[in-house]
Coordinates of C-alpha atoms in Angstrom, one line a residue:
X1400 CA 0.0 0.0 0.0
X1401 CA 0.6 3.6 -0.2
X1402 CA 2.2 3.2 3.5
X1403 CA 4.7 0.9 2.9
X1404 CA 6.0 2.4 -0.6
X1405 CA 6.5 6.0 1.5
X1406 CA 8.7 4.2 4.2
X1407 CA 10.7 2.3 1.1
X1408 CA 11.6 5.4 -0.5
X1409 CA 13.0 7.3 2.3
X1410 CA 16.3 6.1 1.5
X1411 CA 16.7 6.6 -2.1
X1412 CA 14.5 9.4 -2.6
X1413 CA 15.3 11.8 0.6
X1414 CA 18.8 10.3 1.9
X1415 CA 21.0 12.9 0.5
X1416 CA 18.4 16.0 0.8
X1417 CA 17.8 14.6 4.5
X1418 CA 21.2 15.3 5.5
X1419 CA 22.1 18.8 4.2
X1420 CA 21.5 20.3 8.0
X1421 CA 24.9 18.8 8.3
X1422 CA 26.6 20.9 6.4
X1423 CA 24.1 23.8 5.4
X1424 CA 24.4 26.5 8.0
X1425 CA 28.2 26.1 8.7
X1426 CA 28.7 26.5 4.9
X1427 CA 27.7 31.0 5.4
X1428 CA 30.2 32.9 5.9
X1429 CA 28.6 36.0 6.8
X1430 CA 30.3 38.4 9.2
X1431 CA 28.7 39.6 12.6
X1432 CA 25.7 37.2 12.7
X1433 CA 22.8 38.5 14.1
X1434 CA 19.4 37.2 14.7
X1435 CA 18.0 39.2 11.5
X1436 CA 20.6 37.2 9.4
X1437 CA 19.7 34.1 10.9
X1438 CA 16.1 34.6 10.3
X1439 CA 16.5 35.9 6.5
X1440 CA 18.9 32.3 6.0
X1441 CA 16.3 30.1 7.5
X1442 CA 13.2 32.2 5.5
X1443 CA 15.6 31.7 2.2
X1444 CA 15.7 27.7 2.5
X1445 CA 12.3 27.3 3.9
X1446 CA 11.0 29.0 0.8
X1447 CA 13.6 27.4 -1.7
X1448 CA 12.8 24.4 -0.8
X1449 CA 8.9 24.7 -0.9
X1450 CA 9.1 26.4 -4.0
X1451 CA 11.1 23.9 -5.9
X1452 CA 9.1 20.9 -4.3
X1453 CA 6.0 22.2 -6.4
X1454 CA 8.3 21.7 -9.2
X1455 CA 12.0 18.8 -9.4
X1456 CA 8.3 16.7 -6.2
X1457 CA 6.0 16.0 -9.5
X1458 CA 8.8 14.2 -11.4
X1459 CA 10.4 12.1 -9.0
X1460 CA 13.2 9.7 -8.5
X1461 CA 11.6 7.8 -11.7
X1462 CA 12.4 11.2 -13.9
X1463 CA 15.8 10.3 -13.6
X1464 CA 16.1 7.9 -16.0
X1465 CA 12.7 6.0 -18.1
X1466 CA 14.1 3.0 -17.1
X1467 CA 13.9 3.4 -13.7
X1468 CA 10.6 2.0 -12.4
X1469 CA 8.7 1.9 -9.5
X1470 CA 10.1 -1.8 -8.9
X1471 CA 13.2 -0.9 -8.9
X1472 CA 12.6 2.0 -6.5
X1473 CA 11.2 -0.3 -3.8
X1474 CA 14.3 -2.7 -4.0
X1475 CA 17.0 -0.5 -3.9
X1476 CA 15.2 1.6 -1.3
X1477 CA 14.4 -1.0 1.3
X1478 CA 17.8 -1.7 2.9
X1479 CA 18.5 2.3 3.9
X1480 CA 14.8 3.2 4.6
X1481 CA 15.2 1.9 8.5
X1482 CA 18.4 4.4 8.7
X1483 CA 16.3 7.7 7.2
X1484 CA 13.5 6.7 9.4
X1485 CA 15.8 7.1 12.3
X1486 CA 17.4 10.2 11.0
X1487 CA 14.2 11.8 10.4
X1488 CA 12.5 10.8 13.7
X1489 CA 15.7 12.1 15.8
X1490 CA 15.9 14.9 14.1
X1491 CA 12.3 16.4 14.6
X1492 CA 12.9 15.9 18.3
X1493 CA 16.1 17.4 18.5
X1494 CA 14.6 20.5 16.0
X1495 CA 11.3 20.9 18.4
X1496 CA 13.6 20.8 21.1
X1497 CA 15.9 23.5 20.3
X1498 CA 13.0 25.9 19.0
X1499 CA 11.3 25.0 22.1
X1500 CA 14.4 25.9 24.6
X1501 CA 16.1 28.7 22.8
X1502 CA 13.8 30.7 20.8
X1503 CA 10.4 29.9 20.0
X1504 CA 9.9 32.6 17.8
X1505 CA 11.9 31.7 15.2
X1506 CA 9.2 30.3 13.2
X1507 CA 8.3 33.8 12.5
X1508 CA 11.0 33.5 9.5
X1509 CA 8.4 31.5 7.4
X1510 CA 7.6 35.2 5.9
X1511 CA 9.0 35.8 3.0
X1512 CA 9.5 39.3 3.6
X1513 CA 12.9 38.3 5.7
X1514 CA 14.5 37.1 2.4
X1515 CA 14.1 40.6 1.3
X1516 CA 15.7 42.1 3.8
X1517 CA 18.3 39.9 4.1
X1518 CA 19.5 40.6 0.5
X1519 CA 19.7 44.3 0.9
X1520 CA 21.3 43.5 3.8
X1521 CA 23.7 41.5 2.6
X1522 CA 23.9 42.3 -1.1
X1523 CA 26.1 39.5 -3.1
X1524 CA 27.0 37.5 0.3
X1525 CA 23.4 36.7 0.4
X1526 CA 23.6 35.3 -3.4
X1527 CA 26.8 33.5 -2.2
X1528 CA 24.6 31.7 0.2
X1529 CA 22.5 30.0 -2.2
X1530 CA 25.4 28.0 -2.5
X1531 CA 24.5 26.4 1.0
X1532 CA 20.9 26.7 0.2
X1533 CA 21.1 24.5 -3.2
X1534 CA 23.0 22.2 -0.9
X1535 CA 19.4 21.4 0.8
X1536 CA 18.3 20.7 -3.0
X1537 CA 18.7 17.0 -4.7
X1538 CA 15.8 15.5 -5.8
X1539 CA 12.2 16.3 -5.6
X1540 CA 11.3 16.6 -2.1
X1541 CA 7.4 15.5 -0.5
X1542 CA 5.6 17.2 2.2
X1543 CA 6.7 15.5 5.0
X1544 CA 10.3 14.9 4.1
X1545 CA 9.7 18.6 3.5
X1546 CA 8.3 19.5 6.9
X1547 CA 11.4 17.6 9.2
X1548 CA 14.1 19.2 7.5
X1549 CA 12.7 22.6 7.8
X1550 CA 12.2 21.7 11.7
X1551 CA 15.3 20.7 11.8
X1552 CA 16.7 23.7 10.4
X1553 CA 14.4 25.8 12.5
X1554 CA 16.0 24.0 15.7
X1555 CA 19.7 25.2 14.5
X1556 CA 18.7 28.7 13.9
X1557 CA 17.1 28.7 17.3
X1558 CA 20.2 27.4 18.9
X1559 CA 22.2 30.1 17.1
X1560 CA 20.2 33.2 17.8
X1561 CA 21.7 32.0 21.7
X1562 CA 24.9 31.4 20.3
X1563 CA 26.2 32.4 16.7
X1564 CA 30.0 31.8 17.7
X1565 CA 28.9 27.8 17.2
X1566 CA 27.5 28.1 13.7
X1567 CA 31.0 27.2 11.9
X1568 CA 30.1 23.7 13.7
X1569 CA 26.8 24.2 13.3
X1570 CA 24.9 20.9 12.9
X1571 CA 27.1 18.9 15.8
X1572 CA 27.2 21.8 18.3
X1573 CA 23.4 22.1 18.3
X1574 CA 22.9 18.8 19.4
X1575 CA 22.2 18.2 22.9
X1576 CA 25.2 16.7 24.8
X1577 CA 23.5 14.0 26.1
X1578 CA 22.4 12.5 22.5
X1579 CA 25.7 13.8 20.9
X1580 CA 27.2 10.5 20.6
X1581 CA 24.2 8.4 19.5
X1582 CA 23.4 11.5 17.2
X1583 CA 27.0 11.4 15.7
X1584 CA 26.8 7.8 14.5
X1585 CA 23.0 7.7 13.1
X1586 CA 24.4 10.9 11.1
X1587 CA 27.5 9.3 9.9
X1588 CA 25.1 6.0 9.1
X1589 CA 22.6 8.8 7.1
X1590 CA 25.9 10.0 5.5
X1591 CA 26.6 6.3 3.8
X1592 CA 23.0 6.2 3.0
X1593 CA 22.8 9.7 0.9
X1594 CA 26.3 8.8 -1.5
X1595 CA 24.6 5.7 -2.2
X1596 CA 22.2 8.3 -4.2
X1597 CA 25.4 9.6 -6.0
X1598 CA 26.8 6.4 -6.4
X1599 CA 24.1 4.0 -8.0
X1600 CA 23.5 7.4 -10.5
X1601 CA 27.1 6.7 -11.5
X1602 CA 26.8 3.1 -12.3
X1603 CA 23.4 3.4 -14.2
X1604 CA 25.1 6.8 -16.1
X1605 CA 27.9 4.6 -17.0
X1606 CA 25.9 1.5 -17.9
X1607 CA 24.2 3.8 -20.6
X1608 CA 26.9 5.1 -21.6
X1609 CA 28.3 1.8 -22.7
X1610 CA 25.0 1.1 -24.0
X1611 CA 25.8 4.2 -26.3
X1612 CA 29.2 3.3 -27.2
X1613 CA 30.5 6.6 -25.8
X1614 CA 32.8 5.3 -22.4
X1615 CA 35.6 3.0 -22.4
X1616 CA 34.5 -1.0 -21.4
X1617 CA 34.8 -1.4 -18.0
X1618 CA 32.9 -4.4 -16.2
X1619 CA 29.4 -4.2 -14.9
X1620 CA 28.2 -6.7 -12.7
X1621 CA 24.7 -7.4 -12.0
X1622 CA 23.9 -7.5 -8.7
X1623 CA 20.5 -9.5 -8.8
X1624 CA 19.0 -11.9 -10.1
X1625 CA 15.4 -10.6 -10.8
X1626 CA 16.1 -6.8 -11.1
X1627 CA 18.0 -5.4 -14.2
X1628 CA 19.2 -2.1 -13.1
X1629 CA 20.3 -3.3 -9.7
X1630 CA 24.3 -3.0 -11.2
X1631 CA 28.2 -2.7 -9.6
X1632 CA 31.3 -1.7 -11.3
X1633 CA 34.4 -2.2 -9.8
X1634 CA 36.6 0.4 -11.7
X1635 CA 34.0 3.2 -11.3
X1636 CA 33.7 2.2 -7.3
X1637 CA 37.8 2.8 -7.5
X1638 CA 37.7 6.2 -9.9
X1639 CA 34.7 7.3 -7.0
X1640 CA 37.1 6.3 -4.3
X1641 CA 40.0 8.1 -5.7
X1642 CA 38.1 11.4 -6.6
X1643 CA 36.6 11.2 -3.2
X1644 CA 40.0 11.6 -1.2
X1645 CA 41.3 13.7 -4.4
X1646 CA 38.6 16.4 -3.2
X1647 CA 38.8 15.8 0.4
X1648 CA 42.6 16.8 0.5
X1649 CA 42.4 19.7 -2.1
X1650 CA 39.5 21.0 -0.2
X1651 CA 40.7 20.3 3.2
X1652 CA 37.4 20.9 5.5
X1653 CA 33.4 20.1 5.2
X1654 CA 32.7 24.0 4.9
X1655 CA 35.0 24.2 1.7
X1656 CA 33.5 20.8 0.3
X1657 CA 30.0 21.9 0.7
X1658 CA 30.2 25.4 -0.9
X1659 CA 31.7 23.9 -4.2
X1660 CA 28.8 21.1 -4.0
X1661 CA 26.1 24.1 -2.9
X1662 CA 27.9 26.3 -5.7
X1663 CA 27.1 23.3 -8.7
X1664 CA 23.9 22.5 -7.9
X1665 CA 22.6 26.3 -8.0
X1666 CA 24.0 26.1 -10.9
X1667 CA 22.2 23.1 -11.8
X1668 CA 19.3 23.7 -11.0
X1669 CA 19.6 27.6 -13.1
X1670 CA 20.0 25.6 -15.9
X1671 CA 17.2 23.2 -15.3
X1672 CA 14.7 24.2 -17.9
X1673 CA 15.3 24.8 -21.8
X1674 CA 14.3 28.6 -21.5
X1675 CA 17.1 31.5 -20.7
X1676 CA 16.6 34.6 -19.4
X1677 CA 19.4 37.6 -18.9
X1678 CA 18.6 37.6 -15.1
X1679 CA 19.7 33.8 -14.8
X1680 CA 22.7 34.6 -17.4
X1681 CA 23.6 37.7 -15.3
X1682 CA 23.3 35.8 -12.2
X1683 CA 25.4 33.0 -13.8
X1684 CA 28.0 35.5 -14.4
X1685 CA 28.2 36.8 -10.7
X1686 CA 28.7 33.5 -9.7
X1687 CA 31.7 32.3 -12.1
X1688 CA 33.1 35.9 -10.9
X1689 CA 32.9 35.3 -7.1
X1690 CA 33.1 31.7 -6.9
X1691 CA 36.3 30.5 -9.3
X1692 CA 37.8 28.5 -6.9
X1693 CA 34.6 26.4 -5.8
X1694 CA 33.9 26.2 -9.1
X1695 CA 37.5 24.8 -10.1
X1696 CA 37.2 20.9 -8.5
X1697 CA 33.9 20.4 -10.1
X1698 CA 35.4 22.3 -13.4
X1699 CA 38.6 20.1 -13.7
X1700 CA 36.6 16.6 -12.9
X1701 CA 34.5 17.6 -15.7
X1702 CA 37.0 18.6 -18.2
X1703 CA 38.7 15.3 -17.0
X1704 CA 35.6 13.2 -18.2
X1705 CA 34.6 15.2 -21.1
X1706 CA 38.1 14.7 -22.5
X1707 CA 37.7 10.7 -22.2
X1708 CA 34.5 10.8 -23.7
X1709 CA 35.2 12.9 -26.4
X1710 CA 38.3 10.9 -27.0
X1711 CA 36.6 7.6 -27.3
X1712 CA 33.5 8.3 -28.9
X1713 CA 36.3 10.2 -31.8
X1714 CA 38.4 7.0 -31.8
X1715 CA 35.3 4.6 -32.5
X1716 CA 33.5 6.9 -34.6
X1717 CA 36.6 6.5 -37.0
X1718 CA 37.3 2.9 -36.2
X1719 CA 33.7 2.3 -37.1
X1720 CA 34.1 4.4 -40.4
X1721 CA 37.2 2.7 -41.1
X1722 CA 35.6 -0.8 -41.3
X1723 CA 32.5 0.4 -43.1
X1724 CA 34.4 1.7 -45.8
X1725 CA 36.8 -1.6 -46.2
X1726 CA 34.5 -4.4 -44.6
X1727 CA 34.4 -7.4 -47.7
X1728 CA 30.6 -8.4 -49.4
X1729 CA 30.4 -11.9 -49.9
X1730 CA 30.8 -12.0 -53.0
X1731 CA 34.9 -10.9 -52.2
X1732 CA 34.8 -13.6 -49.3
X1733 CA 33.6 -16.2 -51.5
X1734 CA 36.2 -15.1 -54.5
X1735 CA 39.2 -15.2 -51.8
X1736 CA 38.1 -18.9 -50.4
X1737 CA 37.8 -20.1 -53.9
X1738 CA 39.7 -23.1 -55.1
X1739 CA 41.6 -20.9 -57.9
X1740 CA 43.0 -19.0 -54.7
X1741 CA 44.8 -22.0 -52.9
X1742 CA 43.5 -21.2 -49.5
X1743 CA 43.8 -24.7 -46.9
X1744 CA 40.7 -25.2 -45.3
X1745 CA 42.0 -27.0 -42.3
X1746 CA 39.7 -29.7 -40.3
X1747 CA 37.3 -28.2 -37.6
X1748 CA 36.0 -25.4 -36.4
X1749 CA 37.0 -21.5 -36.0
X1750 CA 34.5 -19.2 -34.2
X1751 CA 35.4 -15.9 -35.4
X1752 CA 34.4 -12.7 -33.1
X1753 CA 34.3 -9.2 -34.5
X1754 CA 31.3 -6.6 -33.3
X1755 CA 30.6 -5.5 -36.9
X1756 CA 26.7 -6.6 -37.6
X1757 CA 26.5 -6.1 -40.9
X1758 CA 29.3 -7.0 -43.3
X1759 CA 32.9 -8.9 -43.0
X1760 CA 35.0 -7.0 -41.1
X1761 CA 38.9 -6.4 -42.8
X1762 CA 40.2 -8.6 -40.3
X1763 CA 39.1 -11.0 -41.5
X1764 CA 40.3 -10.9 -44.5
X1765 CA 43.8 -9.7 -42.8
X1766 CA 43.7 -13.4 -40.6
X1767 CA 42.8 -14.8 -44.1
X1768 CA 45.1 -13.2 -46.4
X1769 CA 48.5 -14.0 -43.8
X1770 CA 47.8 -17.2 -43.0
X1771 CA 46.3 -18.9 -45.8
X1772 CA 44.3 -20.5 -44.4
X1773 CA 40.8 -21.3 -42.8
X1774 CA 38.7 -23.9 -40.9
X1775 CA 36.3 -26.0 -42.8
X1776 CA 33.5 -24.1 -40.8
X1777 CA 34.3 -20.5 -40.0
X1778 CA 31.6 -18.8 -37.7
X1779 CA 31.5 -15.4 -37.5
X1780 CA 30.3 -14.6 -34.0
X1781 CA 28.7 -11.1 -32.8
X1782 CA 27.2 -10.7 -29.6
X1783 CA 24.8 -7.3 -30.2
X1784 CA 22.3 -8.6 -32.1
X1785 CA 19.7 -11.3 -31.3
X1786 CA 20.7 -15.2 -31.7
X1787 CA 20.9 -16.2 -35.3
X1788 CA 22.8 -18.1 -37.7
X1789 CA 22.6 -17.6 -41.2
X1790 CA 25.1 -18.7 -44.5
X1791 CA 27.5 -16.6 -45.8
X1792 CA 27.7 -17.3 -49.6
X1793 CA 30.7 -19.6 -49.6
X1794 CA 30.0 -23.2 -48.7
X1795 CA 31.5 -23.9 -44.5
X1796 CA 31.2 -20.0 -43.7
X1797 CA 28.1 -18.8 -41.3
X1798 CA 27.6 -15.7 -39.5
X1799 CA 26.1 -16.3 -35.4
X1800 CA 24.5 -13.3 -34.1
X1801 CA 24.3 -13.5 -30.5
X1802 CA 22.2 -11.7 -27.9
X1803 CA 22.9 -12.3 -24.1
X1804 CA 20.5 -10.9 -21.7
X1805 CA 21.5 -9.9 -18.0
X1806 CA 20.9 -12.9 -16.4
X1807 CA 22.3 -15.6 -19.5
X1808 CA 25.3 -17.1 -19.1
X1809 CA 28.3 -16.0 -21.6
X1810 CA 30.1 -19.4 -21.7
X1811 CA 31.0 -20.6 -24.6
X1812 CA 33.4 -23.1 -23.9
X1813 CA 31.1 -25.5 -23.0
X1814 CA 29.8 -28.3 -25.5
X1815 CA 26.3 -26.8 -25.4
X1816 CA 27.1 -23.5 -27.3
X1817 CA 28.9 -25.0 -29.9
X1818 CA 25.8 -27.8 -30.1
X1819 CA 23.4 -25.4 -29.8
X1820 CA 25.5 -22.7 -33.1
X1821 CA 25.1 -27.0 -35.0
X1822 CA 21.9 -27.6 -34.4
X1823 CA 21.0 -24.2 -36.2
X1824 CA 23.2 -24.8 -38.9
X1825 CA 21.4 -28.1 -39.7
X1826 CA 18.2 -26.5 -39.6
X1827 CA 19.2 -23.8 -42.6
X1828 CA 16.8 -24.6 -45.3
X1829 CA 19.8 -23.9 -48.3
X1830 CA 22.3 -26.1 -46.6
X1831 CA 23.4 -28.9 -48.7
X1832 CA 24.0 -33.1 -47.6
X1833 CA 27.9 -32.4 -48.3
X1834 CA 27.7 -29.0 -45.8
X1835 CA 25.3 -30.8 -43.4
X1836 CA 28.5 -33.8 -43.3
X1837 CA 31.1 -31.5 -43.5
X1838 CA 29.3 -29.7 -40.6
X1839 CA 29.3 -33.2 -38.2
X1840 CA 33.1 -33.9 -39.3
X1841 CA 34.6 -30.9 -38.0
X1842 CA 32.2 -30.5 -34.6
X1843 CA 34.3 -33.6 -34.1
X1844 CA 37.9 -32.2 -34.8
X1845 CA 39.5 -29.0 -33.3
X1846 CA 37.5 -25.9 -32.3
X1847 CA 39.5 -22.6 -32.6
X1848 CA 38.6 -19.1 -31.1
X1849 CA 40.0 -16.4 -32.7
X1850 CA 39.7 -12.8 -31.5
X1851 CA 40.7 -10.0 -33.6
X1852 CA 42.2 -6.7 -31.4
X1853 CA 42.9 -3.4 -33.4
X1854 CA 45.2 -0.4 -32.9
X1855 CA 44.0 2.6 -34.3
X1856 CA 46.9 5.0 -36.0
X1857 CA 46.7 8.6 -36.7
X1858 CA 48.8 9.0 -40.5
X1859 CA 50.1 12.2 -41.3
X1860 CA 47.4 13.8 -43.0
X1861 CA 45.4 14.3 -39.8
X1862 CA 45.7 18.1 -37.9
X1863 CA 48.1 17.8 -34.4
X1864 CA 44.3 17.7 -32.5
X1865 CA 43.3 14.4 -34.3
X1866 CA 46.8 12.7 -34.0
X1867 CA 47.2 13.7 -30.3
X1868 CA 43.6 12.3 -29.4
X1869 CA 44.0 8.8 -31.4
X1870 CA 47.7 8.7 -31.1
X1871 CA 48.0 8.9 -27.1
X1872 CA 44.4 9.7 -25.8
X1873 CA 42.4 6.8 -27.4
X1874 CA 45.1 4.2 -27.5
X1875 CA 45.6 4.6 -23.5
X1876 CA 41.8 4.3 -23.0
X1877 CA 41.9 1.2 -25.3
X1878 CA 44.7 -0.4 -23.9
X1879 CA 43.5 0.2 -20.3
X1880 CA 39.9 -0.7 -21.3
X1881 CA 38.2 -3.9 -21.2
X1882 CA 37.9 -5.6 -24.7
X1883 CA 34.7 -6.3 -26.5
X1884 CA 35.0 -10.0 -25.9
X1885 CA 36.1 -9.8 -22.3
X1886 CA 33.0 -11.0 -20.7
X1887 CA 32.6 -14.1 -23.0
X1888 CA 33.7 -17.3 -21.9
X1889 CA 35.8 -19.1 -23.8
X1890 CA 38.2 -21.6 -23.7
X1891 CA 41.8 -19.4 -23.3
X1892 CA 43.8 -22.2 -24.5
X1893 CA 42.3 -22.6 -27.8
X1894 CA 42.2 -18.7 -28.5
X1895 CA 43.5 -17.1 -30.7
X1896 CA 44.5 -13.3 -30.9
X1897 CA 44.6 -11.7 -34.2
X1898 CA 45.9 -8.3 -34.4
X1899 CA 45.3 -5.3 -37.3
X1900 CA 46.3 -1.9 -37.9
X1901 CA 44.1 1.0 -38.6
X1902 CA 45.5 3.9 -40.2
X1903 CA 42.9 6.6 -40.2

């Protein structure tokens, strides 16, 4: 019921909004505090975030991505939502307690009229501090998520109107001692919970992007057995880990951290609708002006990411190009295996794995051409397309076109596959008696697995841009990246790596 789906979603959809008291109020930096200033910073996020929850609360956690459903929601939600509860319900009572024991009044800043204020007081300190405001904005937030946080923040502006000297540790020191400790761990538990957000956004980003062809292969591992998107990948976990103590030592402390996290998502969220206006551009402007150095982490990881993007989409858009334009019809297959050619069709079977669909690839003709040679049955095997063998022209040469889903297994080592890739090949209505024996015969003799790996290579005609990005960029992505075949299990001592040249 409607109950039980709220309580699932506390994790994933509130755990990283949830916790931005933390880190909010010790992220100003305004000068002689007084109780006006606290009220105009408390009016300021209770009316950010109830505007915006009109808006970012109608689309959802699902408006991240279509293929996120409510299913897969509810399973990735359950194991944190006990942790939120406790967050939440902890931090009401703290909240009520503080506005109840240090200034009851402070609810007063629900008028709008304090934001005013507080800008012409302020002037561009007060725009700096949407930077620590935005911080309190992830996802779409509901009423009642809505309603603890702003208690909460309510209860540390009530503490601090007793005692501003405390606000540069503001979340902790507004704690009652005798919960401190208890507090301190369910926060740093919350803490986990909320960079799970971040970090199951960067496996699904990356899955895509694979999907897309526009990030190097790394492995994704599924992490369930009934629910698709459920995903892990080890080298992302360790690029996370690494830019995580990369910004913790070039940022040194919480307050820096969270004014360069505050500072992107304002922007962010500026730029979350199609339409521009000179106000937002103006204010975009202020913002790159006064805020370079938050600005800079989030600026070089960026650039950093772009440029492997850029570089590998460039390198496979010409690899792909360079194959379309030299891949051999079978009509030039079957001219090069003919008799009047001498080519040695040896006894058994080769499965041959390229990822072009359509088409022989040239390396095949490359393995062909330098070996002289071929297996009486020659598969060609691609795994992005669904499961089909069909003839190639010459008599003994198939194409296999393969489609794994997330929870098949990719052996193909075992006698199965290769019975199964058979039992299709009998089943051709155009094969012949002599195919259907030649067939039999070599399932008996020697099966080969041959991989084909390419380097790509810049020639001189290219600018210094294009040589530099497939000379050093691409070719370290590629060489460090996994290869297309790399998931597929097959048999290491009967394969065979076939290497080719591309100069582009």
């Amino acid at each position: 019921n409607g109950t039980v789906l709220a309580y699932q979603s506390l994790g994933v959809v509130y755990g990283d909004l949830a916790t931005s008291p933390v880190n909010a109020f010790s992220s100003t930096r305004l000068n002689n505090l007084s109780e006006e200033d606290l009220l105009g910073t408390l009016s300021l996020i209770i009316w950010t975030l109830t505007f915006l929850d009109l808006l970012s609360a109608l689309k959802g956690i699902q408006s991240r991505s279509s293929k996120i459903t409510q299913e897969h929601v509810v399973c990735i939600a359950e194991p944190e939502s006990p942790i939120m509860l406790m967050w939440f319900a902890t931090n009401v009572c703290i909240g009520v307690y503080n506005v109840i024991t240090y200034e009851p009044s402070i609810l007063k800043a629900a008028s709008p009229h304090y934001i005013l204020k507080f800008f012409v007081r302020n002037g561009k300190t007060a725009f700096d501090l949407l930077g620590a405001v935005f911080l309190s904005i992830r996802v779409g937030f509901l009423f009642r998520g809505l309603s603890v946080v702003i208690l909460t923040y309510a209860g540390e502006t009530a503490y601090f109107t007793k005692n501003p000297e405390k606000i540069t540790d503001a979340y902790y020191s507004s704690i009652p001692e005798n919960v401190y400790w208890p507090m301190f761990v369910i926060s740093t538990l919350a803490a986990v919970v909320s960079s799970q957000f971040m970090i199951s956004a960067t496996f699904s980003i990356v899955k895509q992007s694979l999907s897309l062809d526009c990030f190097p292969r790394v492995n994704i591992i599924h992490t369930s057995s009934k629910h698709q998107g459920q995903i892990y990948s080890p080298e992302i976990n360790y690029i996370l880990m690494i830019l995580t103590l990369g910004l913790v030592v070039g940022y040194k402390g919480g307050v820096e951290l969270a004014n360069a996290y505050g500072t992107v998502l304002r922007s962010y969220m500026g730029n979350d609708h199609n339409d521009v206006h000179v106000g937002r551009v103006h204010f975009h402007d202020v913002v790159i002006k006064e805020n370079p150095t938050r600005r800079m982490g989030s600026v070089c990881i960026s650039a950093f990411f772009l440029t492997v993007v850029l570089s590998w989409r460039y390198g496979r858009i010409k690899k792909t190009t360079y194959e379309a334009e030299r891949k051999m019809s079978i009509e030039e297959l079957d001219q090069m295996l003919s008799l009047n050619n001498n080519i040695y069709r040896t006894q058994g079977i080769c499965f041959f794995f390229t990822n072009l669909v359509y088409g022989i690839p040239p390396i095949v003709q490359h393995y062909i051409q330098h070996t002289n040679s071929v297996r009486e049955i020659m598969v060609i095997v691609t795994t992005e397309d669904r499961y089909n063998v069909g003839k190639l022209g010459n008599e003994g040469v198939y194409r296999c076109l393969v489609r794994f889903g997330y929870k098949d297994s990719w052996n193909m080592k075992e006698d199965e596959y290769v019975a199964s890739v058979l039992t299709e090949l009998q089943e051709l209505t155009n094969i012949t008696t002599n195919e259907e024996h030649t067939t039999q015969t070599a399932a008996e003799k020697e099966i080969v697995y041959v991989v084909g790996r390419t380097i790509l290579k810049a020639n001189k005609e290219n600018g210094t841009l294009a040589r530099l990005t497939i000379g050093y960029l691409y070719r370290f992505l590629q060489k460090n990246s996994r290869a297309a075949v790399s998931t597929l299990e097959i048999p290491p001592e009967r394969t065979l790596q076939i290497g080719m040249t591309y100069e582009i």
